Amino acid sequence: MNIGEAARRAGLPAKTIRYYEDIGLVAPHRDANGYRRFGERELHKLAFLARARSLGFSIDDCRMLLSLYEDRGRASAEVRGLAQRHAKEIDARIARLKEMRATLGELIEACAGDERPDCPILKDLAGG
């Protein structure tokens, strides 16, 4: 199948697939005219990458996950460890977002939102 068909079936933009090809995550075959040709193996990798990215894994993590997936002798502990590290990173981001949301909520509550020029939000952003 061509890149358009692969993109449609994998649910990814063709531009993303070309990027994955450029960085070596997928390697479609080229026909005599130089056109990309994707088989079921490449399509499976693209679906794998789409799912991993939807879970927030980085490109480097995806590279590692693909390597682990293709290594039938791998220990599941490696995969679990990578997923646990990723979950901890997500937890840390969530904690930072909650802090940001709480601070922003306090600033919103302190702002009268009327015709006066005083605005605690702007004052806070200006550093004081």
Coordinates of C-alpha atoms in Angstrom, one line a residue:
M1 CA 0.0 0.0 0.0
N2 CA 1.1 3.6 -0.5
I3 CA 1.7 6.1 2.2
G4 CA -1.8 7.6 1.9
E5 CA -3.4 4.2 2.4
A6 CA -1.0 3.4 5.3
A7 CA -1.8 6.7 6.9
R8 CA -5.6 6.1 6.6
R9 CA -5.4 2.6 8.0
A10 CA -3.0 3.5 10.8
G11 CA -4.9 6.7 11.7
L12 CA -1.7 8.8 11.4
P13 CA -1.0 11.8 9.1
A14 CA 1.3 11.0 6.2
K15 CA 3.7 13.7 7.5
T16 CA 4.0 11.8 10.8
I17 CA 4.8 8.6 8.9
R18 CA 7.5 10.3 6.9
Y19 CA 8.9 11.7 10.1
Y20 CA 9.0 8.1 11.6
E21 CA 10.7 7.0 8.4
D22 CA 13.3 9.8 8.6
I23 CA 14.2 8.9 12.2
G24 CA 14.3 5.2 11.5
L25 CA 11.3 3.9 13.3
V26 CA 9.7 2.5 10.2
A27 CA 11.4 1.5 6.9
P28 CA 8.9 0.9 4.1
H29 CA 10.1 -0.7 0.9
R30 CA 10.6 1.4 -2.2
D31 CA 9.4 0.3 -5.5
A32 CA 11.3 0.8 -8.8
N33 CA 10.0 4.3 -9.0
G34 CA 11.1 5.2 -5.5
Y35 CA 7.6 5.2 -4.1
R36 CA 7.1 4.0 -0.5
R37 CA 5.3 0.7 -0.2
F38 CA 4.0 -0.3 3.2
G39 CA 3.2 -3.9 4.0
E40 CA 1.3 -5.4 7.0
R41 CA 4.5 -5.4 9.1
E42 CA 5.0 -1.6 8.6
L43 CA 1.3 -1.0 9.2
H44 CA 1.4 -2.9 12.4
K45 CA 4.5 -0.9 13.6
L46 CA 2.6 2.3 12.7
A47 CA -0.4 1.3 14.7
F48 CA 1.9 0.3 17.6
L49 CA 3.6 3.8 17.4
A50 CA 0.2 5.5 17.2
R51 CA -1.0 3.8 20.4
A52 CA 2.3 4.4 22.3
R53 CA 2.2 8.1 21.3
S54 CA -1.4 8.3 22.4
L55 CA -0.3 7.2 25.8
G56 CA 2.3 9.9 25.9
F57 CA 5.4 7.9 25.3
S58 CA 8.3 9.9 23.9
I59 CA 9.9 9.0 20.6
D60 CA 12.9 7.5 22.5
D61 CA 10.5 5.5 24.6
C62 CA 8.7 4.3 21.4
R63 CA 12.1 3.3 19.9
M64 CA 12.8 1.2 23.1
L65 CA 9.3 -0.2 23.2
L66 CA 9.5 -1.3 19.5
S67 CA 12.9 -2.9 20.2
L68 CA 11.5 -4.7 23.2
Y69 CA 8.4 -5.8 21.2
E70 CA 10.5 -7.2 18.4
D71 CA 12.8 -9.0 20.9
R72 CA 10.9 -12.2 21.7
G73 CA 13.5 -13.0 24.4
R74 CA 12.9 -9.9 26.3
A75 CA 11.8 -9.9 29.9
S76 CA 8.5 -8.3 30.6
A77 CA 10.1 -6.6 33.6
E78 CA 11.9 -4.3 31.1
V79 CA 8.6 -3.2 29.6
R80 CA 7.0 -2.8 32.9
G81 CA 9.9 -0.7 34.2
L82 CA 9.7 1.6 31.2
A83 CA 5.9 2.0 31.7
Q84 CA 6.3 2.6 35.4
R85 CA 8.9 5.4 34.7
H86 CA 6.5 6.9 32.3
A87 CA 3.6 6.7 34.7
K88 CA 5.7 8.5 37.3
E89 CA 6.5 11.2 34.8
I90 CA 2.8 11.7 34.1
D91 CA 2.1 11.8 37.9
A92 CA 4.8 14.6 38.3
R93 CA 3.2 16.5 35.4
I94 CA -0.2 16.2 36.9
A95 CA 1.1 17.5 40.2
R96 CA 2.7 20.5 38.5
L97 CA -0.6 21.1 36.6
K98 CA -2.6 21.0 39.8
E99 CA -0.3 23.5 41.4
M100 CA -0.6 25.8 38.4
R101 CA -4.4 25.4 38.4
A102 CA -4.6 26.2 42.1
T103 CA -2.4 29.4 41.7
L104 CA -4.4 30.5 38.7
G105 CA -7.6 29.9 40.6
E106 CA -6.4 32.1 43.4
L107 CA -5.4 34.9 41.0
I108 CA -8.7 34.7 39.2
E109 CA -10.6 35.0 42.5
A110 CA -8.4 38.0 43.6
C111 CA -9.1 39.8 40.3
A112 CA -12.2 42.0 40.4
G113 CA -12.7 41.8 36.7
D114 CA -14.1 45.3 36.5
E115 CA -13.1 48.6 35.0
R116 CA -10.3 49.2 37.4
P117 CA -6.7 48.8 36.1
D118 CA -5.6 46.8 39.1
C119 CA -5.2 43.2 38.2
P120 CA -3.5 40.6 40.5
I121 CA -3.0 38.3 37.5
L122 CA -0.9 40.8 35.6
K123 CA 0.9 41.9 38.8
D124 CA 1.8 38.3 39.5
L125 CA 3.0 37.7 36.0
A126 CA 5.2 40.8 36.3
G127 CA 6.9 39.3 39.3
G128 CA 5.3 41.0 42.2

